[in-house]
PDB file of C-alpha atoms in Angstrom:
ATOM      1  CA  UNK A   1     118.739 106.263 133.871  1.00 35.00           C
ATOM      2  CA  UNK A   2     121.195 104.443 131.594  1.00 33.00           C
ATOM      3  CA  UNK A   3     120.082 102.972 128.633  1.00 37.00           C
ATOM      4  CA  UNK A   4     121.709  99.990 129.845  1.00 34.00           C
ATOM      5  CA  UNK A   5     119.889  99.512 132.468  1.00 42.00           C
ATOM      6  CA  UNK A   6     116.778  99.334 130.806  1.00 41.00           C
ATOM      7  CA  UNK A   7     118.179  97.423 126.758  1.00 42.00           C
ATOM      8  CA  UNK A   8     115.927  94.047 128.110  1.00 46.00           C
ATOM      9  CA  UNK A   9     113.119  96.254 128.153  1.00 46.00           C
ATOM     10  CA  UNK A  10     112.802  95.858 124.354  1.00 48.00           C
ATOM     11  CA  UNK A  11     112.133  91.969 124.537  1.00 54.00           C
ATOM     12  CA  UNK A  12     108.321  92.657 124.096  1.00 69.00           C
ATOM     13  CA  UNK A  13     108.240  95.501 122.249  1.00 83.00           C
ATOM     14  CA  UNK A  14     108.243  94.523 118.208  1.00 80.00           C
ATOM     15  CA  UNK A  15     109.334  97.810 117.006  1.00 91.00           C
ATOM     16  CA  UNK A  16     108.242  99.562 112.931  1.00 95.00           C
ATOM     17  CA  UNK A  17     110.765 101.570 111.840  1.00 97.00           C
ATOM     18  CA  UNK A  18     110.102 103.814 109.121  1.00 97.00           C
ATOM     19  CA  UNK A  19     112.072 106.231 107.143  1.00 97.00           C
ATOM     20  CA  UNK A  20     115.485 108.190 107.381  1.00 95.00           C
ATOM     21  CA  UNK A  21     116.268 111.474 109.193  1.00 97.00           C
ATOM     22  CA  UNK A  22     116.100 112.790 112.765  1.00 98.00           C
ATOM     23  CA  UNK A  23     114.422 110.676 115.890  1.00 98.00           C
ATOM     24  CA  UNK A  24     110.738 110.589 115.883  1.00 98.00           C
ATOM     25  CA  UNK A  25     109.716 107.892 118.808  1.00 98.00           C
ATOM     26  CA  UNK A  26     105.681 107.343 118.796  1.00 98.00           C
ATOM     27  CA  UNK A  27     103.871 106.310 121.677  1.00 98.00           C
ATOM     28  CA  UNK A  28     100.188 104.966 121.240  1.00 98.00           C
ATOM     29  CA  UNK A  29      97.138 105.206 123.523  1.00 98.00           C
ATOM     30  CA  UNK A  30      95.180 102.836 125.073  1.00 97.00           C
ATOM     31  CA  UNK A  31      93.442 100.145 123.177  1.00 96.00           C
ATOM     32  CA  UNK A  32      95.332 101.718 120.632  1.00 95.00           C
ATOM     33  CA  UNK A  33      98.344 100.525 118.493  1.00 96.00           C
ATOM     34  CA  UNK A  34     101.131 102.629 116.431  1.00 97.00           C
ATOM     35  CA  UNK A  35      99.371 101.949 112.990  1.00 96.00           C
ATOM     36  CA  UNK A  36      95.989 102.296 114.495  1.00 95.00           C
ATOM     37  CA  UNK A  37      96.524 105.543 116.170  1.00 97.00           C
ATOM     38  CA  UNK A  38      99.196 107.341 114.084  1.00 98.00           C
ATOM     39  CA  UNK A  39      98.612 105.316 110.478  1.00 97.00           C
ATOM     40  CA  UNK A  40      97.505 107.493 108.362  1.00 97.00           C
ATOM     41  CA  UNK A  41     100.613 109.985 109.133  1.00 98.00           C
ATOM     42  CA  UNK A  42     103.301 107.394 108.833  1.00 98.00           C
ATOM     43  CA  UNK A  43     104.180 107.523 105.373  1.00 97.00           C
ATOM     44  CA  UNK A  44     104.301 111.364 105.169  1.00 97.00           C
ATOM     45  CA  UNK A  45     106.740 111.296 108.268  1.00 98.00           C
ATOM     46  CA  UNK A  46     108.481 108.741 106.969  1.00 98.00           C
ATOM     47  CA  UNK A  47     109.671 111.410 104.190  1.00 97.00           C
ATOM     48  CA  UNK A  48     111.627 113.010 106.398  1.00 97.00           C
ATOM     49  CA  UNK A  49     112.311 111.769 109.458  1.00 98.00           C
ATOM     50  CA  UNK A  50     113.352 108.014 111.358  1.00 98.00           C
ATOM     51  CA  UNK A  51     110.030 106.757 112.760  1.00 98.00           C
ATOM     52  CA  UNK A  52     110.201 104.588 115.937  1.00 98.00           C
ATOM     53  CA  UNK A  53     107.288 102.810 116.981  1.00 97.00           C
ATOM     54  CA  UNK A  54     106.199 100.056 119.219  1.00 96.00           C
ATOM     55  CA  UNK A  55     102.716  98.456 120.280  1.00 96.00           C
ATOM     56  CA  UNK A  56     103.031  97.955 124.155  1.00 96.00           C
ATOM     57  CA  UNK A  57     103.540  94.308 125.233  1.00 94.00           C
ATOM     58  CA  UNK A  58     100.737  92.478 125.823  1.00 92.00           C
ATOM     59  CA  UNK A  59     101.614  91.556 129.551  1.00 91.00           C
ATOM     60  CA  UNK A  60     101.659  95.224 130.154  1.00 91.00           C
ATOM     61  CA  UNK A  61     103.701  97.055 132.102  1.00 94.00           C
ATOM     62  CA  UNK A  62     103.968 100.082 135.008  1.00 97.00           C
ATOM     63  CA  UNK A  63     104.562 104.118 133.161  1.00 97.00           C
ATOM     64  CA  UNK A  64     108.019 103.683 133.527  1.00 97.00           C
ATOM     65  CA  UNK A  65     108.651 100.228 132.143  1.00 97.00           C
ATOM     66  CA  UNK A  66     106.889 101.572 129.137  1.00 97.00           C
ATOM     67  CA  UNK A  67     108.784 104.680 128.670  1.00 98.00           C
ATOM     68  CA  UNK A  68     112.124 103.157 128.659  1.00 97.00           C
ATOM     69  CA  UNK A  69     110.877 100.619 126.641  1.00 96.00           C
ATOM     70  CA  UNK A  70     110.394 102.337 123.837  1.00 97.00           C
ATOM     71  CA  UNK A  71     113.772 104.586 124.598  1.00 97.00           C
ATOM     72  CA  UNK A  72     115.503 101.703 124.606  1.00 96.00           C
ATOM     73  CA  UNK A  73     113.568 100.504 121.101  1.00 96.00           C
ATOM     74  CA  UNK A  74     114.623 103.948 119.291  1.00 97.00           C
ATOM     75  CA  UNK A  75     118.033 103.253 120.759  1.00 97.00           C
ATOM     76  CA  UNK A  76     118.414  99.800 119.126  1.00 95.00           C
ATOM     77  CA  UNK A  77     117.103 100.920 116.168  1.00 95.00           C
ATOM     78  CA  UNK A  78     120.091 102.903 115.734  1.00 96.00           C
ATOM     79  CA  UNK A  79     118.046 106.555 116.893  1.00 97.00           C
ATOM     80  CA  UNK A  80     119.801 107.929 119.661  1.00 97.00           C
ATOM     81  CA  UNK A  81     117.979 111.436 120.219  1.00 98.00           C
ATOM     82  CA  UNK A  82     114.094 111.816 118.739  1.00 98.00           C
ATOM     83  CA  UNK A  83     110.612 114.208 119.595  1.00 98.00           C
ATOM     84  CA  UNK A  84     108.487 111.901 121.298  1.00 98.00           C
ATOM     85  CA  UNK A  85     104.898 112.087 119.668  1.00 98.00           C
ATOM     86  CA  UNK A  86     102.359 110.630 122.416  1.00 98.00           C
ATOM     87  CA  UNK A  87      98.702 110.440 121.967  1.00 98.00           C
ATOM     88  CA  UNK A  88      96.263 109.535 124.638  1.00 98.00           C
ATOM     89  CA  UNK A  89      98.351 107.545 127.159  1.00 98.00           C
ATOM     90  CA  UNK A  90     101.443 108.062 125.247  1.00 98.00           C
ATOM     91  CA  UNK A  91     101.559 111.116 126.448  1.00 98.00           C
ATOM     92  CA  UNK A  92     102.245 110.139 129.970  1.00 98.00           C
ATOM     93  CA  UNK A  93     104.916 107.824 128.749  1.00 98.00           C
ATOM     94  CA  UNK A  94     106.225 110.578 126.768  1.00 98.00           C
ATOM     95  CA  UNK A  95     106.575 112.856 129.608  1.00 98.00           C
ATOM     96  CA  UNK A  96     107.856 110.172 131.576  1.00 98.00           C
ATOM     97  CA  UNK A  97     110.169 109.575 129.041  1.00 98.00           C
ATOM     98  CA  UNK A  98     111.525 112.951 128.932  1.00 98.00           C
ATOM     99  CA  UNK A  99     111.918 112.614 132.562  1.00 98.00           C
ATOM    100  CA  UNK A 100     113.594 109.632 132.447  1.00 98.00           C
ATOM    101  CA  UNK A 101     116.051 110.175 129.644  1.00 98.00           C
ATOM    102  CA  UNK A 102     116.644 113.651 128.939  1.00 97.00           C
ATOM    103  CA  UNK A 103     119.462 113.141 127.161  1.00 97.00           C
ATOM    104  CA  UNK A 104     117.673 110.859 124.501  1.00 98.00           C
ATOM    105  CA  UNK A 105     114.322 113.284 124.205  1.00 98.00           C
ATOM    106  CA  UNK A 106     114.546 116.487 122.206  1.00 98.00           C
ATOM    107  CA  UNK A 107     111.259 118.008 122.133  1.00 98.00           C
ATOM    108  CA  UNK A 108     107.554 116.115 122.764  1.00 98.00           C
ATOM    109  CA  UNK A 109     104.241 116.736 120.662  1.00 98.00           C
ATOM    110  CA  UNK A 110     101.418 115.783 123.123  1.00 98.00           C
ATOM    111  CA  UNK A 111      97.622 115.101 121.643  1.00 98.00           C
ATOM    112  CA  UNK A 112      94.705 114.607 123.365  1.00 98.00           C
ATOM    113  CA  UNK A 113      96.541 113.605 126.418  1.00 98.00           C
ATOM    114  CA  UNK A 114      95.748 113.803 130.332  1.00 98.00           C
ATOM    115  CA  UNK A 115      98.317 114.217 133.431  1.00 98.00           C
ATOM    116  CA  UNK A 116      95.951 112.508 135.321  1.00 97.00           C
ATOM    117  CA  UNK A 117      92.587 111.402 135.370  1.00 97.00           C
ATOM    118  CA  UNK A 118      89.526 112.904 136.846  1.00 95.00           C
ATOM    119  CA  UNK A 119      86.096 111.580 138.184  1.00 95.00           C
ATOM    120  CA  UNK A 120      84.932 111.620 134.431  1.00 94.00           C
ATOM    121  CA  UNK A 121      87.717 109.714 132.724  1.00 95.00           C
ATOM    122  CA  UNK A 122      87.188 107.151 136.031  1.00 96.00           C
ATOM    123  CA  UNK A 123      83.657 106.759 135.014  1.00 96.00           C
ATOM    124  CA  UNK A 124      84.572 106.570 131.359  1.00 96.00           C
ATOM    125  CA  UNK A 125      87.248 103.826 132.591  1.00 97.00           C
ATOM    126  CA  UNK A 126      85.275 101.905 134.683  1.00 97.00           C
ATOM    127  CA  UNK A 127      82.629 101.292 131.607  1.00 97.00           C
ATOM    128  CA  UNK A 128      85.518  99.993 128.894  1.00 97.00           C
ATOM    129  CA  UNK A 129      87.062  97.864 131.135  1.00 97.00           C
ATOM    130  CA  UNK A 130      83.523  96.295 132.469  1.00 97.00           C
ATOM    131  CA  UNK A 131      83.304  95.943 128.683  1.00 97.00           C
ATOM    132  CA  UNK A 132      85.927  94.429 127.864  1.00 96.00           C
ATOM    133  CA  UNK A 133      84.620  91.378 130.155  1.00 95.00           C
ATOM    134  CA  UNK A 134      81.996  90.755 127.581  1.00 94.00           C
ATOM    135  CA  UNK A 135      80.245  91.660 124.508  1.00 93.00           C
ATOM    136  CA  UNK A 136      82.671  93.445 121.829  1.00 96.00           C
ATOM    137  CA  UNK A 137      79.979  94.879 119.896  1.00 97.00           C
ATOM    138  CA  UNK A 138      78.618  96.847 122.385  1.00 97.00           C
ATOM    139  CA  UNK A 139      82.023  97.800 123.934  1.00 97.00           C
ATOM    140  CA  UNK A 140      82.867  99.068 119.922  1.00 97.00           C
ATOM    141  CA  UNK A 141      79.482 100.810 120.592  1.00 98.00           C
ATOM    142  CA  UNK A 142      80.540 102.477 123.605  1.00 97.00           C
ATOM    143  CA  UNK A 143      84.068 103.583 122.493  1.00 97.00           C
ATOM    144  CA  UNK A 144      82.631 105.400 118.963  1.00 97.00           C
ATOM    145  CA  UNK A 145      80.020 107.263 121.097  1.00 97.00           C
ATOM    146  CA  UNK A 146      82.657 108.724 123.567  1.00 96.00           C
ATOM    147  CA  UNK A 147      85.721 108.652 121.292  1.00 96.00           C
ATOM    148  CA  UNK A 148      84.335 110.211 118.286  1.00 98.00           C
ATOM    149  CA  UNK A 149      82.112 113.642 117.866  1.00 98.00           C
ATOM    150  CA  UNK A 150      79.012 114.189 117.549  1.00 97.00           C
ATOM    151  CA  UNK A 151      79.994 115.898 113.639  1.00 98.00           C
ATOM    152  CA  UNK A 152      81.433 112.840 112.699  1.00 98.00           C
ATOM    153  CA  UNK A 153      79.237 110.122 114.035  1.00 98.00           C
ATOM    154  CA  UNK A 154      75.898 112.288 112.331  1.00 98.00           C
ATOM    155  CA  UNK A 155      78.235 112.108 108.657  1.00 97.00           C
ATOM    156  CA  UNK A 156      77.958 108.516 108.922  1.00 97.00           C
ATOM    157  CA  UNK A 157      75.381 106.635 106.926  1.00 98.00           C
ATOM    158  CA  UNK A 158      73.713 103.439 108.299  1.00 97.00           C
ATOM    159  CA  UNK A 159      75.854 101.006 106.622  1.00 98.00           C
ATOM    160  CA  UNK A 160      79.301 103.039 107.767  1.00 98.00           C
ATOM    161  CA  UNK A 161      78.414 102.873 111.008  1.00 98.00           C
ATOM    162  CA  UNK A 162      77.451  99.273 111.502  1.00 97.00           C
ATOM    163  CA  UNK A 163      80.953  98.616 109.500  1.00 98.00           C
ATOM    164  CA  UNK A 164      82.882 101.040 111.851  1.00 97.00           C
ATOM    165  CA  UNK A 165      81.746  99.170 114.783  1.00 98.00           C
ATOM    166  CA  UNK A 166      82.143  95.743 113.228  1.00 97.00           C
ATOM    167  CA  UNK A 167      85.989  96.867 112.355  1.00 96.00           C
ATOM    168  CA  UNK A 168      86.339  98.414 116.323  1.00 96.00           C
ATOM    169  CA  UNK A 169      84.723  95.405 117.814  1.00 96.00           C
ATOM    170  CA  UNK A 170      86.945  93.001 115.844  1.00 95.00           C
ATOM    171  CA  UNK A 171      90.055  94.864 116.481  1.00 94.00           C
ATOM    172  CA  UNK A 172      90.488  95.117 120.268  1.00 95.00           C
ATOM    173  CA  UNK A 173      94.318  93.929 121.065  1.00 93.00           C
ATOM    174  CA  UNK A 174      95.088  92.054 123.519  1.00 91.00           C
ATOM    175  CA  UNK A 175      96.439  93.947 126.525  1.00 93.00           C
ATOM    176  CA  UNK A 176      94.063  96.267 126.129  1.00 96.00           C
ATOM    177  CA  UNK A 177      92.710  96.077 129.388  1.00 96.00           C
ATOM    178  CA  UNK A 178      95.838  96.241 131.495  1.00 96.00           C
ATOM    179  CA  UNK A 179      96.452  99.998 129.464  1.00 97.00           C
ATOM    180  CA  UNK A 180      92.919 100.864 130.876  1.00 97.00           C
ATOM    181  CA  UNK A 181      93.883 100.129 134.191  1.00 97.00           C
ATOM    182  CA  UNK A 182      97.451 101.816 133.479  1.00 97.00           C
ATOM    183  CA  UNK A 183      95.677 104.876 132.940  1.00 97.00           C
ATOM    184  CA  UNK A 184      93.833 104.666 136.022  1.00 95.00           C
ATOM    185  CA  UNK A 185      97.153 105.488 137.865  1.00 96.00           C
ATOM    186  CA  UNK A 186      99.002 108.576 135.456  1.00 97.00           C
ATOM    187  CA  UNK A 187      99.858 111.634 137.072  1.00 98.00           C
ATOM    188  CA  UNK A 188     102.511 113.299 135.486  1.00 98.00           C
ATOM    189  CA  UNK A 189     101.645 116.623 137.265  1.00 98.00           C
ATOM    190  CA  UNK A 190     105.040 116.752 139.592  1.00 97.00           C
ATOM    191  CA  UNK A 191     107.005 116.258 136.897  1.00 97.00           C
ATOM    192  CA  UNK A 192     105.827 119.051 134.263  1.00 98.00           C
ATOM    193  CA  UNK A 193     107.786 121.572 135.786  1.00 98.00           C
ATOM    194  CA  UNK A 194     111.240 120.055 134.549  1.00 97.00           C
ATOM    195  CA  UNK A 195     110.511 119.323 131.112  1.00 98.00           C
ATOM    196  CA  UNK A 196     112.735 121.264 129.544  1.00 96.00           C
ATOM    197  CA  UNK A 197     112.281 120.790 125.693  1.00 98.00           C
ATOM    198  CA  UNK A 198     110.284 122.468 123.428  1.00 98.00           C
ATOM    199  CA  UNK A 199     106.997 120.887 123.560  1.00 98.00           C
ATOM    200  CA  UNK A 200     103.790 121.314 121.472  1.00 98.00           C
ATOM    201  CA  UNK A 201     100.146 120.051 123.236  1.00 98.00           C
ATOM    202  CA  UNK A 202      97.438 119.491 120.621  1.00 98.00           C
ATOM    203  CA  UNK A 203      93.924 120.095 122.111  1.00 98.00           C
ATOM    204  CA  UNK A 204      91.355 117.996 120.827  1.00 98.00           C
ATOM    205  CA  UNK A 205      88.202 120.486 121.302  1.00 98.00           C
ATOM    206  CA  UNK A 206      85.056 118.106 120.179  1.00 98.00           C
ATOM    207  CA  UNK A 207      86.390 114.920 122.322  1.00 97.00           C
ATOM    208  CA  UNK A 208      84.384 113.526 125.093  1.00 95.00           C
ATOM    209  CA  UNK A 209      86.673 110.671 126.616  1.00 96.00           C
ATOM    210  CA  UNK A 210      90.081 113.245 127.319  1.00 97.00           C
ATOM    211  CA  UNK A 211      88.368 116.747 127.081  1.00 97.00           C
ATOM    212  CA  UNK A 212      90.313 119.447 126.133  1.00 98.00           C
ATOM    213  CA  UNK A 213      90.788 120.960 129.493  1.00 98.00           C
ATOM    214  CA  UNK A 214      93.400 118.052 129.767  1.00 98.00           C
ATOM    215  CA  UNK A 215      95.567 119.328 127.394  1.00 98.00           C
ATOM    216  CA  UNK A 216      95.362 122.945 128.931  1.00 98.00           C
ATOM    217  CA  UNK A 217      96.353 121.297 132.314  1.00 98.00           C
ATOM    218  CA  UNK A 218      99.320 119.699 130.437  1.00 98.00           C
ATOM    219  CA  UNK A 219     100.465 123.057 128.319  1.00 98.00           C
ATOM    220  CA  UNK A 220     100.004 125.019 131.431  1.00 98.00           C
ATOM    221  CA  UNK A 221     102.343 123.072 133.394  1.00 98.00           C
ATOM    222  CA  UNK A 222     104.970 122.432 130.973  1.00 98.00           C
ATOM    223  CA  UNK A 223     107.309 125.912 131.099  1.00 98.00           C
ATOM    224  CA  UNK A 224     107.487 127.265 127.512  1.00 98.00           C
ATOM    225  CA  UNK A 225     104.566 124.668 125.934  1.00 98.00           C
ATOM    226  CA  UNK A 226     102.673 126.164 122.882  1.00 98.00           C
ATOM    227  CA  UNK A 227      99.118 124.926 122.743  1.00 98.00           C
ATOM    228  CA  UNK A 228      97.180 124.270 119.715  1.00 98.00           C
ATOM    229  CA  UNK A 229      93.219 123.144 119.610  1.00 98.00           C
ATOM    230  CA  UNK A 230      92.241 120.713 116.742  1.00 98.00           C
ATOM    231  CA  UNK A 231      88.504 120.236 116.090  1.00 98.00           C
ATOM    232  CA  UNK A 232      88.362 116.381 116.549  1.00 98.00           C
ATOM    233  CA  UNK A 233      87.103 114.503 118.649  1.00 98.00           C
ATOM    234  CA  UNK A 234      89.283 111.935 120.494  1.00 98.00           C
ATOM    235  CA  UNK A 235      89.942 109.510 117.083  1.00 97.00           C
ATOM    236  CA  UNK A 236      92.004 112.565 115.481  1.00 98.00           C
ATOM    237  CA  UNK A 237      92.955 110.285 112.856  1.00 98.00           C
ATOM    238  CA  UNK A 238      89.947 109.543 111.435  1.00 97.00           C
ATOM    239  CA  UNK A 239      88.820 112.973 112.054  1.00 98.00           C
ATOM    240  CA  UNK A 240      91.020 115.373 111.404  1.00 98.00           C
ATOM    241  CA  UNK A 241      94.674 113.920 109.732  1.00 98.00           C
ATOM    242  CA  UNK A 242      95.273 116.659 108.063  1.00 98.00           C
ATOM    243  CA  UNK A 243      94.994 119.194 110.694  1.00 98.00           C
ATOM    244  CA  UNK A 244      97.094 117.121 112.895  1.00 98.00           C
ATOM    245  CA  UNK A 245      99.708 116.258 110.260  1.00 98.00           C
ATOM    246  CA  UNK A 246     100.047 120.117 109.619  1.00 98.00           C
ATOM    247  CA  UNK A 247     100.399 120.979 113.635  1.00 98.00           C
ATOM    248  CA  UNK A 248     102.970 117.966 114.019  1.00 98.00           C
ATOM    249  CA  UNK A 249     105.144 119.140 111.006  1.00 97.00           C
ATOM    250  CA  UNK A 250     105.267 123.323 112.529  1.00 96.00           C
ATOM    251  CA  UNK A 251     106.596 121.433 115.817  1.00 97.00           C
ATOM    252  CA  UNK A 252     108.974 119.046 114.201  1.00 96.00           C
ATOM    253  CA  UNK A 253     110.416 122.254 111.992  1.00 89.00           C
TER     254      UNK A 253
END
């Protein structure tokens, strides 16, 4: 698909551009946001590279409106080729993106993603957006006890936990639950046979919402992908930046 064809995409998207070198396009999860999922790698990949991101609109949108979207945001921004780095979600838009626009995608890094969901990530589903309807404490509640690991929640002291769910509770954007029920209908699995760039999956092996048996399904479908397992559960960025950082920047050289 042209980029043409797709430039009025960018009306909702407010893009962050960060940086100078080649194309890196981010695409968040669900509930998520660029700074919220990816913030405490920005600055470092900002050293060396043009980073593209873009919260999803608000009003939502299908896999495919989402994909070009942020295509076309890279492409205003001046970034005509880029990696993709998806997380969660994002990495069914960036597959679909790749799909979609193979001339504009160059390689994809894909963490703690799914090609589609099974009868545990429906359940898990079902419960957030039933939450979502009501109290935001105890949907922050519910989130930290599937997202994060069990090594991570037991490191927390009293006081850092009630402040971790006070900060998640207060913090859910809007749209949110229209990405829930986006997720409800990815399945990428038809159209991992084509990628055809080199792509890195990151495992997440402690994570309870997207197991790591996701990311197997998505490395073993994708010709060529390298697969690396980070112990983290699903919040990698709180978890384990480092570890992350350090598999993003072997892909990206």
């Amino acid at each position: 698909m042209s980029i043409l064809n797709v430039a009025n995409m960018t009306e909702h998207f407010a893009p962050l551009v960060l940086g100078q070198g080649p194309g890196l396009l981010l695409a968040h999860g669900a509930g998520g946001g660029v700074k919220a999922n990816f913030g405490p790698l920005l600055d470092d990949l900002a050293r060396t590279h043009t980073v593209v991101g873009a919260d999803y609109p608000v009003a939502g949108g299908t896999l495919d409106e989402l994909a070009d979207g942020l295509v076309a945001t890279a492409v205003d921004a001046g970034v005509g080729k880029f990696t993709v780095l998806g997380y969660s979600l994002g990495t069914a838009v960036a597959v679909r993106a790749a799909t979609r626009h193979p001339d504009r995608v160059t390689g994809l890094i894909l963490t703690a993603g799914l090609a589609r969901p099974d009868a545990r990530t429906e359940l898990a589903l079902d419960l957030w957006a039933h939450l979502l309807e009501g109290d935001r404490t105890l949907l922050a509640k519910y989130l930290l006890l599937v997202a994060a690991s069990e090594p991570f929640l037991a490191a927390l002291t009293p006081d850092q936990l009630t402040s971790a769910v006070s900060e998640l509770a207060a913090s859910v954007p809007a749209g949110t639950a229209k990405q829930v029920e986006l997720v409800r209908s990815v399945d990428t699995r038809a159209e991992l046979a084509s990628i055809a760039v080199p792509t890195l999956v990151i495992a997440t092996t402690l994570d309870s919402l997207v197991p790591p048996r996701h990311s197997r399904e998505l490395a073993d479908g994708i010709p060529g992908a390298d697969l690396v397992e980070i112990e983290s559960g699903h919040g990698i960025a709180d978890e384990a930046p480092e570890a992350w950082l350090a598999a993003i920047r072997k892909a990206l050289r």
